[in-house]
Coordinates of C-alpha atoms and ligand atoms in Angstrom, one line a residue:
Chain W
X1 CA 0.0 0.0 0.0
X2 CA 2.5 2.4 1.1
X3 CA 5.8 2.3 -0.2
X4 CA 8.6 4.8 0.6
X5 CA 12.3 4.4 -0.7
X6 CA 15.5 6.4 0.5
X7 CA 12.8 9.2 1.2
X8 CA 14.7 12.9 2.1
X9 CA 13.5 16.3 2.4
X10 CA 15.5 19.2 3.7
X11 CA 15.1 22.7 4.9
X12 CA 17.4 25.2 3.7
X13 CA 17.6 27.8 6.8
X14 CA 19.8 30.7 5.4
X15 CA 23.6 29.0 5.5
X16 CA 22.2 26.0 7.4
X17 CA 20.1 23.0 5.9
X18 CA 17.8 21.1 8.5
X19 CA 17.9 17.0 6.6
X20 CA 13.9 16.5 8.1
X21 CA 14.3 13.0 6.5
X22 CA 17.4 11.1 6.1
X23 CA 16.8 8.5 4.1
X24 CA 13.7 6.8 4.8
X25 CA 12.3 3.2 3.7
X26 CA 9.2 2.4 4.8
X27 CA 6.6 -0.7 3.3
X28 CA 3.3 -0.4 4.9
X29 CA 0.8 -2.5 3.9
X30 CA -3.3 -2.7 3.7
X31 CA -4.9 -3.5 7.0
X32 CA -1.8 -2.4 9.1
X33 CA -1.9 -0.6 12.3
X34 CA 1.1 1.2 12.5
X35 CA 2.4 3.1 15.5
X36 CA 5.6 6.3 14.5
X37 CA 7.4 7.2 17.9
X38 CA 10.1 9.1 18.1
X39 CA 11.4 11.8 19.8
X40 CA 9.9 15.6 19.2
X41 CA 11.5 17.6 16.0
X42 CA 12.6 13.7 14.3
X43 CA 10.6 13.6 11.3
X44 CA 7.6 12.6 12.3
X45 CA 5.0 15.2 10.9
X46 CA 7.1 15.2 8.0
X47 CA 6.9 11.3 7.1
X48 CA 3.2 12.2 7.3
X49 CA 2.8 14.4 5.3
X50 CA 4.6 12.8 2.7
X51 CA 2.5 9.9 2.8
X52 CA -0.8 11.8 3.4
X53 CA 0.4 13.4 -0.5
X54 CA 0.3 16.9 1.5
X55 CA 3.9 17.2 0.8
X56 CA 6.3 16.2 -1.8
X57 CA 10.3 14.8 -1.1
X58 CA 13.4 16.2 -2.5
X59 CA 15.0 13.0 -3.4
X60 CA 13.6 9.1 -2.5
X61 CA 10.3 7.7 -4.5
X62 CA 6.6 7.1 -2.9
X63 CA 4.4 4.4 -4.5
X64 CA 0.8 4.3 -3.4
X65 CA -1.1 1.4 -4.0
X66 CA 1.4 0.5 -6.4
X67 CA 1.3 4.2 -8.6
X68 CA 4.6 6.6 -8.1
X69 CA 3.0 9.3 -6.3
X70 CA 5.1 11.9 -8.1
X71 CA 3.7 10.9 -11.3
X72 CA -0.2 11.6 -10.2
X73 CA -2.3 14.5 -11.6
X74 CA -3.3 17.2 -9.5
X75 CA -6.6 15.5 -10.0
X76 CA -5.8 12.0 -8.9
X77 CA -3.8 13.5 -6.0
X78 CA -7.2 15.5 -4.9
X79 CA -9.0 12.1 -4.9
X80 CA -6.7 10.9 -2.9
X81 CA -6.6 13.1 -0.3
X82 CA -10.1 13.5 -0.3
X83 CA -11.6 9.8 -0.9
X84 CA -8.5 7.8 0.3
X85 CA -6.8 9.2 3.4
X86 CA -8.3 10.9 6.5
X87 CA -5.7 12.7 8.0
X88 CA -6.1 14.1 12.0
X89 CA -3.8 16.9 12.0
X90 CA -1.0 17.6 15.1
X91 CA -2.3 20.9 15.0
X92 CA -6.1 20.1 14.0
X93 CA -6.1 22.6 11.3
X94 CA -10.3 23.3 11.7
X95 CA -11.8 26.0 10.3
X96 CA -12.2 28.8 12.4
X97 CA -15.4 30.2 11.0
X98 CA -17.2 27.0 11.2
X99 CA -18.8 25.4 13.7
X100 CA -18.0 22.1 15.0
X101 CA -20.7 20.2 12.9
X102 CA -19.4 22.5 9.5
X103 CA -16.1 21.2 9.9
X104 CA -17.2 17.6 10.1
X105 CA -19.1 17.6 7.1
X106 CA -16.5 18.9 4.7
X107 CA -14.9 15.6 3.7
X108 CA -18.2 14.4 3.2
X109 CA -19.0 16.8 0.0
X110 CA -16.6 15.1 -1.7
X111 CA -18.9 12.1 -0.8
X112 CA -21.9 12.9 -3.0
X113 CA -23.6 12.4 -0.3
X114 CA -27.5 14.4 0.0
X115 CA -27.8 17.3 2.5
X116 CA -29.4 15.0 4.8
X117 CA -27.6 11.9 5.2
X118 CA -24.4 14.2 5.3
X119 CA -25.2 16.1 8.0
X120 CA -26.8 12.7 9.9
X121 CA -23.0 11.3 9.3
X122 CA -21.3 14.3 10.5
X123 CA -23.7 14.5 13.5
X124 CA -23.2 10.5 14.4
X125 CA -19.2 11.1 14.2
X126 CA -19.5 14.1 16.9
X127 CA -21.1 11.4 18.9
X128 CA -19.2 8.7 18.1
X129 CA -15.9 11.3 20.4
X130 CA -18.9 12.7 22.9
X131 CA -19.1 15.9 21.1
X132 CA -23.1 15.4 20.8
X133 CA -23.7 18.5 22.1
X134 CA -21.0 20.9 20.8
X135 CA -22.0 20.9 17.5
X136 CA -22.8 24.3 16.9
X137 CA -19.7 25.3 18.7
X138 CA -17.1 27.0 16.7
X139 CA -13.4 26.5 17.6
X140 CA -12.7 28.7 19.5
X141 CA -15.6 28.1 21.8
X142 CA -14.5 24.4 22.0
X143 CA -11.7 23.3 25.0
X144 CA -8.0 22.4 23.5
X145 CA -9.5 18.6 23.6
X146 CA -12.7 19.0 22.1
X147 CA -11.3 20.8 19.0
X148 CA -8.9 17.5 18.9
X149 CA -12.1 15.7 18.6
X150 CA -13.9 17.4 16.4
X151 CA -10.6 16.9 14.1
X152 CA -10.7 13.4 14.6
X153 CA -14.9 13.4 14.4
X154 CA -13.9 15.3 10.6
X155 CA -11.0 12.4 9.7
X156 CA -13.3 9.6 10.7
X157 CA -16.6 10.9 8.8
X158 CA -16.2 9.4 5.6
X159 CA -15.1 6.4 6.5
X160 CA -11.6 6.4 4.0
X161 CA -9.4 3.4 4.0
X162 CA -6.3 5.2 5.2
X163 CA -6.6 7.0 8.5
X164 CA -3.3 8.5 9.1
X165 CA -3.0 10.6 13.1
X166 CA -0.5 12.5 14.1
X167 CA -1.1 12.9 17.7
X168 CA -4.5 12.1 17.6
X169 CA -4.9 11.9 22.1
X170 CA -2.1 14.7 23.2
X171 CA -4.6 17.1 24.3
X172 CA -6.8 14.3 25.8
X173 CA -7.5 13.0 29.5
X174 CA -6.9 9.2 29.7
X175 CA -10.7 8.3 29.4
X176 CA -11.2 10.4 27.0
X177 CA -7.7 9.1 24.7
X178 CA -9.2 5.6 25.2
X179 CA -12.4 6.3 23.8
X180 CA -10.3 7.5 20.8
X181 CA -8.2 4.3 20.6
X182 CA -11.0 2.0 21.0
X183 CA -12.7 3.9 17.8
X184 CA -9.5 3.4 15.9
X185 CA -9.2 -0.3 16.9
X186 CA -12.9 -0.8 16.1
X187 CA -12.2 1.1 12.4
X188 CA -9.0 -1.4 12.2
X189 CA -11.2 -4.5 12.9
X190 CA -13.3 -3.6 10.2
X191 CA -10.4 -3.7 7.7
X192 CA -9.3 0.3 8.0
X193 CA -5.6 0.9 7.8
X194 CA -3.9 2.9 10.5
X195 CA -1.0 5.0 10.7
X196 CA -0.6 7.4 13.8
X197 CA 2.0 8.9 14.9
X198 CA 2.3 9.1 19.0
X199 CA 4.2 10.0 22.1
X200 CA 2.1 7.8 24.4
X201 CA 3.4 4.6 24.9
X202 CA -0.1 3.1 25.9
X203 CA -1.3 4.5 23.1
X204 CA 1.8 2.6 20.7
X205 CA 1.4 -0.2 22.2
X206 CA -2.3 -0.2 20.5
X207 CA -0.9 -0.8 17.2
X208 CA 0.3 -3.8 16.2
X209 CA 3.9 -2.9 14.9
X210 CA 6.1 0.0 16.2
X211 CA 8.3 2.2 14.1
X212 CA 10.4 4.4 15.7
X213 CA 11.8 7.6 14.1
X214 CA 15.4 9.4 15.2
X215 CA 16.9 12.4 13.2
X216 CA 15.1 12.2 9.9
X217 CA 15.8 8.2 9.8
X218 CA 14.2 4.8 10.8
X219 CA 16.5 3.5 13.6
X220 CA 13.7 0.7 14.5
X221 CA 10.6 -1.5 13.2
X222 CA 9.2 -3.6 15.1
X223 CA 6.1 -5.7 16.2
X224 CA 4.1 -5.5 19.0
X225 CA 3.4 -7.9 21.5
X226 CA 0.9 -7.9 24.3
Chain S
X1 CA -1.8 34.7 46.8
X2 CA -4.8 33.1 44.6
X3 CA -8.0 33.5 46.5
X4 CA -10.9 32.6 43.8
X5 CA -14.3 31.8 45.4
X6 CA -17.6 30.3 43.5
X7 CA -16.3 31.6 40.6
X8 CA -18.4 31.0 37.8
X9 CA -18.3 31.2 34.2
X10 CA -21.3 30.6 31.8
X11 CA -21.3 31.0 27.7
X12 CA -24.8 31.6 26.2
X13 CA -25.4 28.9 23.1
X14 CA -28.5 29.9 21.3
X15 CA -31.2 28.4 23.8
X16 CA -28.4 26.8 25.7
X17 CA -26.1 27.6 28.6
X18 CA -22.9 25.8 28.9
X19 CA -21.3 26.5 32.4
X20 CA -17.9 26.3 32.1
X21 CA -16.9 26.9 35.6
X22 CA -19.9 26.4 38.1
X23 CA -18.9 27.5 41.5
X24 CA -14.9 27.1 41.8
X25 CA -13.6 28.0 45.3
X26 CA -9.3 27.5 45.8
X27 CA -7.0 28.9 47.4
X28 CA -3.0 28.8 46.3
X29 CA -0.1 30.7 48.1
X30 CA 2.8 31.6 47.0
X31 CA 5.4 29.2 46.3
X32 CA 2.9 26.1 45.9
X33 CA 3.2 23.6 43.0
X34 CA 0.1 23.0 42.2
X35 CA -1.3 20.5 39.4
X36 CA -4.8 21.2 37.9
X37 CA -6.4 17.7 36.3
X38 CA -9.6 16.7 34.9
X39 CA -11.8 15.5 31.8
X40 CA -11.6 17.5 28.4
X41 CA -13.9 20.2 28.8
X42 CA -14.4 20.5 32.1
X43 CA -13.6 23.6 32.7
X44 CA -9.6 23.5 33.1
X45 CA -8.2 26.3 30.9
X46 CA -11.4 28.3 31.7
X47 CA -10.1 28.6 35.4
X48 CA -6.6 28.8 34.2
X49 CA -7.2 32.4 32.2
X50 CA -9.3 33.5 35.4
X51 CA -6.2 33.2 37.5
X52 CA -4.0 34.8 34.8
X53 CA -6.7 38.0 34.7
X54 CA -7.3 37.4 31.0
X55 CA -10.8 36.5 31.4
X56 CA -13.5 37.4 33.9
X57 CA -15.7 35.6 35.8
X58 CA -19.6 36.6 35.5
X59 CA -20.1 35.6 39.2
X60 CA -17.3 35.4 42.1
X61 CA -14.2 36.7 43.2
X62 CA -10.7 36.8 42.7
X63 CA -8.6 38.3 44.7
X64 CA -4.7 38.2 43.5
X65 CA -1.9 38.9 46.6
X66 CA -4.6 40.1 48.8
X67 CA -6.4 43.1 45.5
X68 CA -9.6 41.9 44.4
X69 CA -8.8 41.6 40.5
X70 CA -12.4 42.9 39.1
X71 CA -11.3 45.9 41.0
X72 CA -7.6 46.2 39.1
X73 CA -6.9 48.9 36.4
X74 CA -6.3 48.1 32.8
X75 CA -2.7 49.4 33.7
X76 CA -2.5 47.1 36.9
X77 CA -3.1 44.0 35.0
X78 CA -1.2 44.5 32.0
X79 CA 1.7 44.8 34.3
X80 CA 0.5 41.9 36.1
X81 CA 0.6 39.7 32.8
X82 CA 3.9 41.2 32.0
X83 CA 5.7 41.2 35.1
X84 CA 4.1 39.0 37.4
X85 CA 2.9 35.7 35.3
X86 CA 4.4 33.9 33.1
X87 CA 1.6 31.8 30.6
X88 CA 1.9 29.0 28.8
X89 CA -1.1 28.3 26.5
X90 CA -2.5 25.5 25.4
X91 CA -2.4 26.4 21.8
X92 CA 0.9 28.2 22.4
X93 CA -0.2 31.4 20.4
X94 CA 2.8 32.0 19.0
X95 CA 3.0 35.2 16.8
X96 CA 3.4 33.8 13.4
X97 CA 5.5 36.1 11.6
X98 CA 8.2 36.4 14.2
X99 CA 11.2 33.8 14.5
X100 CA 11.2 31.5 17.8
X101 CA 13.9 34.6 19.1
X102 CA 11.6 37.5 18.7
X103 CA 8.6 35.3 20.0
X104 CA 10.7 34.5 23.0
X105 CA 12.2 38.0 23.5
X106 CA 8.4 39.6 23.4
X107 CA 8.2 39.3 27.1
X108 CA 11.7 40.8 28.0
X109 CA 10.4 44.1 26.3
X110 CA 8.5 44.7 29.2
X111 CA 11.7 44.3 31.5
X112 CA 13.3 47.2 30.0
X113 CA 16.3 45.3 29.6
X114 CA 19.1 46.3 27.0
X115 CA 19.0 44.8 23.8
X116 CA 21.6 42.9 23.8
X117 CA 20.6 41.5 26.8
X118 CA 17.0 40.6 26.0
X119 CA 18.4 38.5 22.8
X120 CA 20.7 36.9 25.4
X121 CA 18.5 36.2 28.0
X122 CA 15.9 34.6 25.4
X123 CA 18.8 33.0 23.6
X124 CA 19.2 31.4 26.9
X125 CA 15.8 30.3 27.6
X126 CA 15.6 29.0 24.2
X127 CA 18.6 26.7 24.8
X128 CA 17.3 25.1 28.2
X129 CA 14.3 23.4 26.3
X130 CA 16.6 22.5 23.8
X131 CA 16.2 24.5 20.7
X132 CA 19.4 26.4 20.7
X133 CA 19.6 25.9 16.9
X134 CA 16.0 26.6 15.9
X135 CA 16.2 30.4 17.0
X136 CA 15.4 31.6 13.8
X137 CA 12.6 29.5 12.8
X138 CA 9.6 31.2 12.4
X139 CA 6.7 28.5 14.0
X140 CA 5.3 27.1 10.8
X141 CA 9.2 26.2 10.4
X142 CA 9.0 24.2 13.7
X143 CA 7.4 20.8 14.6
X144 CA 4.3 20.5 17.4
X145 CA 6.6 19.5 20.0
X146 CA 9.2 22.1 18.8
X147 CA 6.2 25.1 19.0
X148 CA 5.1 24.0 22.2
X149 CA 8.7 24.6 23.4
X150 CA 8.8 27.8 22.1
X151 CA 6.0 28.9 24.3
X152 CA 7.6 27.4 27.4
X153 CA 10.7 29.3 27.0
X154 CA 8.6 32.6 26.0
X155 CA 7.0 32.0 29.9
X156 CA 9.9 31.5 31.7
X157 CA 12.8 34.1 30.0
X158 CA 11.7 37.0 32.2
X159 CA 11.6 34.7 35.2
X160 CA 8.0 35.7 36.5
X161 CA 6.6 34.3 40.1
X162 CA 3.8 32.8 39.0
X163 CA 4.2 30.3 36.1
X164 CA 0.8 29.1 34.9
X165 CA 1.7 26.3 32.2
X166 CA -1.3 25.1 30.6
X167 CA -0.8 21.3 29.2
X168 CA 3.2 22.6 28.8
X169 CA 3.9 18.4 28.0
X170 CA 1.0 17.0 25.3
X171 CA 3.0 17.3 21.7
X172 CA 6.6 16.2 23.8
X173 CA 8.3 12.8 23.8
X174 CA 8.6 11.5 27.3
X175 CA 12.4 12.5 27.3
X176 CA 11.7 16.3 26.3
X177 CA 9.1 16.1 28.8
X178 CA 11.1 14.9 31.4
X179 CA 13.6 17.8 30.5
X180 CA 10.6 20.2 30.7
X181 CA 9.4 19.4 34.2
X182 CA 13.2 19.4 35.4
X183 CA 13.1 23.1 34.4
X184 CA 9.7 23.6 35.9
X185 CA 11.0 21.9 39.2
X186 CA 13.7 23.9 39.4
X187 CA 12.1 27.1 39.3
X188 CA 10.0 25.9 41.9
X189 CA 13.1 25.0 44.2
X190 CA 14.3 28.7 43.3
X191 CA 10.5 30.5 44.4
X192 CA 8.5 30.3 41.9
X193 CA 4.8 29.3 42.3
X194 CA 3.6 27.0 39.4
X195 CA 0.0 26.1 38.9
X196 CA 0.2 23.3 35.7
X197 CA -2.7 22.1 33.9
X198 CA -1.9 18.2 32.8
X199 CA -3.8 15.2 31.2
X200 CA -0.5 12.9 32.2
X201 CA -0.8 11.1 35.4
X202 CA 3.3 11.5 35.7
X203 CA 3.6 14.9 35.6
X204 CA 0.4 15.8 38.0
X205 CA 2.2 13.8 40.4
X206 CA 5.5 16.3 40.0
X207 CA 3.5 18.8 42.2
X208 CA 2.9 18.7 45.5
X209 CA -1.0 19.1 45.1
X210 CA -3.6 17.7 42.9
X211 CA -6.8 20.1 42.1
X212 CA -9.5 17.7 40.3
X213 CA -12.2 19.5 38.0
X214 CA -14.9 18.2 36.9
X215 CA -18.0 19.8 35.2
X216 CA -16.3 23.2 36.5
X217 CA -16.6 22.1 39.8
X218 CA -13.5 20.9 41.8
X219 CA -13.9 17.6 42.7
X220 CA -11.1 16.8 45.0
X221 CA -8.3 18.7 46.5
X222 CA -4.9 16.6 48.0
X223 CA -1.6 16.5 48.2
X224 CA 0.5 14.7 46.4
X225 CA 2.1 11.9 48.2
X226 CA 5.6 10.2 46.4
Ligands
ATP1 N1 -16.4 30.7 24.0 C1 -17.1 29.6 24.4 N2 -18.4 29.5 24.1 C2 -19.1 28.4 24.5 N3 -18.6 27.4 25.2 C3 -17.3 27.4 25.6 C4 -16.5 28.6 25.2 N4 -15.2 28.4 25.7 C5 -15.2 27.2 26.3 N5 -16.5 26.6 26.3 C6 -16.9 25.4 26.9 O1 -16.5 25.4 28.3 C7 -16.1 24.1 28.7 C8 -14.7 24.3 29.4 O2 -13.7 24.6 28.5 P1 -12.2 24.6 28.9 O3 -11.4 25.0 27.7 O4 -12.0 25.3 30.2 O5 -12.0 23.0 29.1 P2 -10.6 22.2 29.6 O6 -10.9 21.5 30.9 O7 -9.5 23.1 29.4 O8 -10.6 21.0 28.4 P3 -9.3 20.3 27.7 O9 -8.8 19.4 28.6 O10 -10.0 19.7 26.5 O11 -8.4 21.4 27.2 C9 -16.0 23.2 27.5 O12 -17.0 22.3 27.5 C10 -16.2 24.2 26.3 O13 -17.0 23.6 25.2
ATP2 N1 9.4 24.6 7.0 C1 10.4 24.2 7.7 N2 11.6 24.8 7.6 C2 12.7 24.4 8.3 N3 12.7 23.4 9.2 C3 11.6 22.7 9.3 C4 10.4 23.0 8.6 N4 9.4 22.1 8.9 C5 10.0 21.3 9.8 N5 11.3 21.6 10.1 C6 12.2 20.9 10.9 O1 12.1 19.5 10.5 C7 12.3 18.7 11.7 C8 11.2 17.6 11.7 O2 9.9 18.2 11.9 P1 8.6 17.3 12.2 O3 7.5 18.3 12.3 O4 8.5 16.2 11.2 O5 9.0 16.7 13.6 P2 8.1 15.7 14.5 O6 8.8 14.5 14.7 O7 6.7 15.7 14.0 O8 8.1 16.5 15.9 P3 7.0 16.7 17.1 O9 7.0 15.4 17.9 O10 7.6 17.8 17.9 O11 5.7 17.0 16.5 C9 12.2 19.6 12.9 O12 13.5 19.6 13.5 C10 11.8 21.0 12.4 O13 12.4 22.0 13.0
MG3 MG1 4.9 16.4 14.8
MG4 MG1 -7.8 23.1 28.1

């Protein structure tokens, strides 16, 4: 499904360059629950957005599903990042002039989905992180955690294959982060593939294989046992 | 030095009221540590910008070293969050177009210290949570963890009493965290009061008290036993 090759992207800082990734390989494939660890400023984000198709490497080659992701149209790309992958931003990246329920249903236009049944999704995803009754709450009348939620409410909506999280519980109380978890082991039961990126062990030890990031490269890949 | 009684706090919603604090009495002196825990939304950062007189209650008091704060001047409490507190958001509000430096040195302004000592001084802060060589990255040039470290060192350069650290841990590795609450322990040892908001059971248990908030109600109040 995923399949990333000697992948490197650096930042050129005036007379400094900043190697973000190193050199990555990484073969993820369909059905996967995949923990990233690693400490903070290591790549993380970065090997995200790369595979999320929100970002594009300087040197190293991404296939998705078999297709060179530097090949795709600007079309096929949009699919992709619309149909495919729901991504649950580090820094939840909501729309600040929409409420709660507005945010969640924007995926879901892409869905072709009537008026109705897209709002009755949007509405049952809220629920699904106990956000029932902050729907008509814009973000900045939402706590840190609730605007988490709603992020991951927006990710989860249209139910896409790929759910990739980058720090989906950091802003969450224990009950509350387990809620979250349970949801995403539920999704990966039912055949989802999961990528999130953590810095709660509990929370990697969800997954079922552990890959941990250091300084742009992969220094460990491992599975998990209970 | 923190006298707040039934303090509450209640946001209109259309038809609906959602009380975010609902009758908070505590009382902190100086040089407590004091750790703040408790769902998402229940009322946490509310209380957290009462004590740091950038919101208002609509009924209760505060009263801050002995001076009711409803009471204060506009010119009183701007030098109180200048000189006297030291914030660390949730969402780290960093100014966007500024490099970590200037974000860091925004504080010291108030301190009328030299320039060259300002840039020193924040230079300085910057390198005790570790980002010696990301001064000059403006945020969006930073990772989550990286930001949030930002706003820690932007708290603690002019070395205020009070340091009120909302959630200062959520987007850090354990290891930076560690480093983090090292820092906050030493300031503690050296005077400071710290009241910290936390979701992690490990670093609640750094203080020496445990406020639990529930429903913006507290809930418990104990001390922290190692
Ligand atoms: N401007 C607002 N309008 C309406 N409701 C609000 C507003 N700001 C906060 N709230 C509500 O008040 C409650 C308390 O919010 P607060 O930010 O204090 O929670 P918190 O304990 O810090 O949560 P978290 O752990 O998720 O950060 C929440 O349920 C939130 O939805
Ligand atoms: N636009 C940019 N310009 C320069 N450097 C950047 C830029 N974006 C990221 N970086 C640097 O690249 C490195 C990796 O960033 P990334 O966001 O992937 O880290 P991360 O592992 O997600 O960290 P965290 O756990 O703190 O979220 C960081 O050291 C960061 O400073
Ligand atoms: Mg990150
Ligand atoms: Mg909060």
């Amino acid at each position: 499904l995923v399949d990333i090759k000697n992948l490197k992207k650096t930042y050129k800082m005036g007379e400094t360059y900043v190697k973000a990734l190193d050199g990555v390989d990484v073969l993820i494939n369909e059905h996967e629950f995949v923990s990233i660890i690693g400490p903070s400023g290591s790549g993380k984000s970065t090997l995200m957005n790369m595979i999320g198709c929100l970002d594009s490497p300087d040197e190293g080659s991404y296939h998705l599903e078999g297709i060179d992701v530097s090949e795709m149209s600007d079309g096929k790309l949009a699919m992709i990042r619309s149909k495919k992958i729901g991504f649950i931003f580090q820094g939840f990246n909501l729309l600040p002039k929409m409420t709660a329920l507005e945010n969640v249903e924007m995926p879901l236009i892409y869905q072709h989905y009537s008026h109705k049944k897209r709002k009755s999704r949007a509405i049952e995803s809220l629920e699904k992180v106990g956000l029932g009754d902050r729907l008509h709450h814009k973000p900045a009348e939402l706590s840190g955690g609730q605007q988490q939620r709603v992020a991951i409410a927006r990710a989860l909506a249209a139910n896409p294959p790929i759910i990739l999280a980058d720090e989906p519980t950091g802003n969450l109380d224990s009950k509350s982060g387990q809620e979250i978890m349970d949801l995403l082991v539920e999704l990966h039961n039912k055949g989802n593939t999961i990528i999130l990126i953590t810095h709660d062990d509990y929370v990697a030890n969800v997954a079922r294989r552990k890959v941990c990031i250091m300084d742009g490269k992969i220094t460990e890949d491992v599975e998990v046992f209970r």
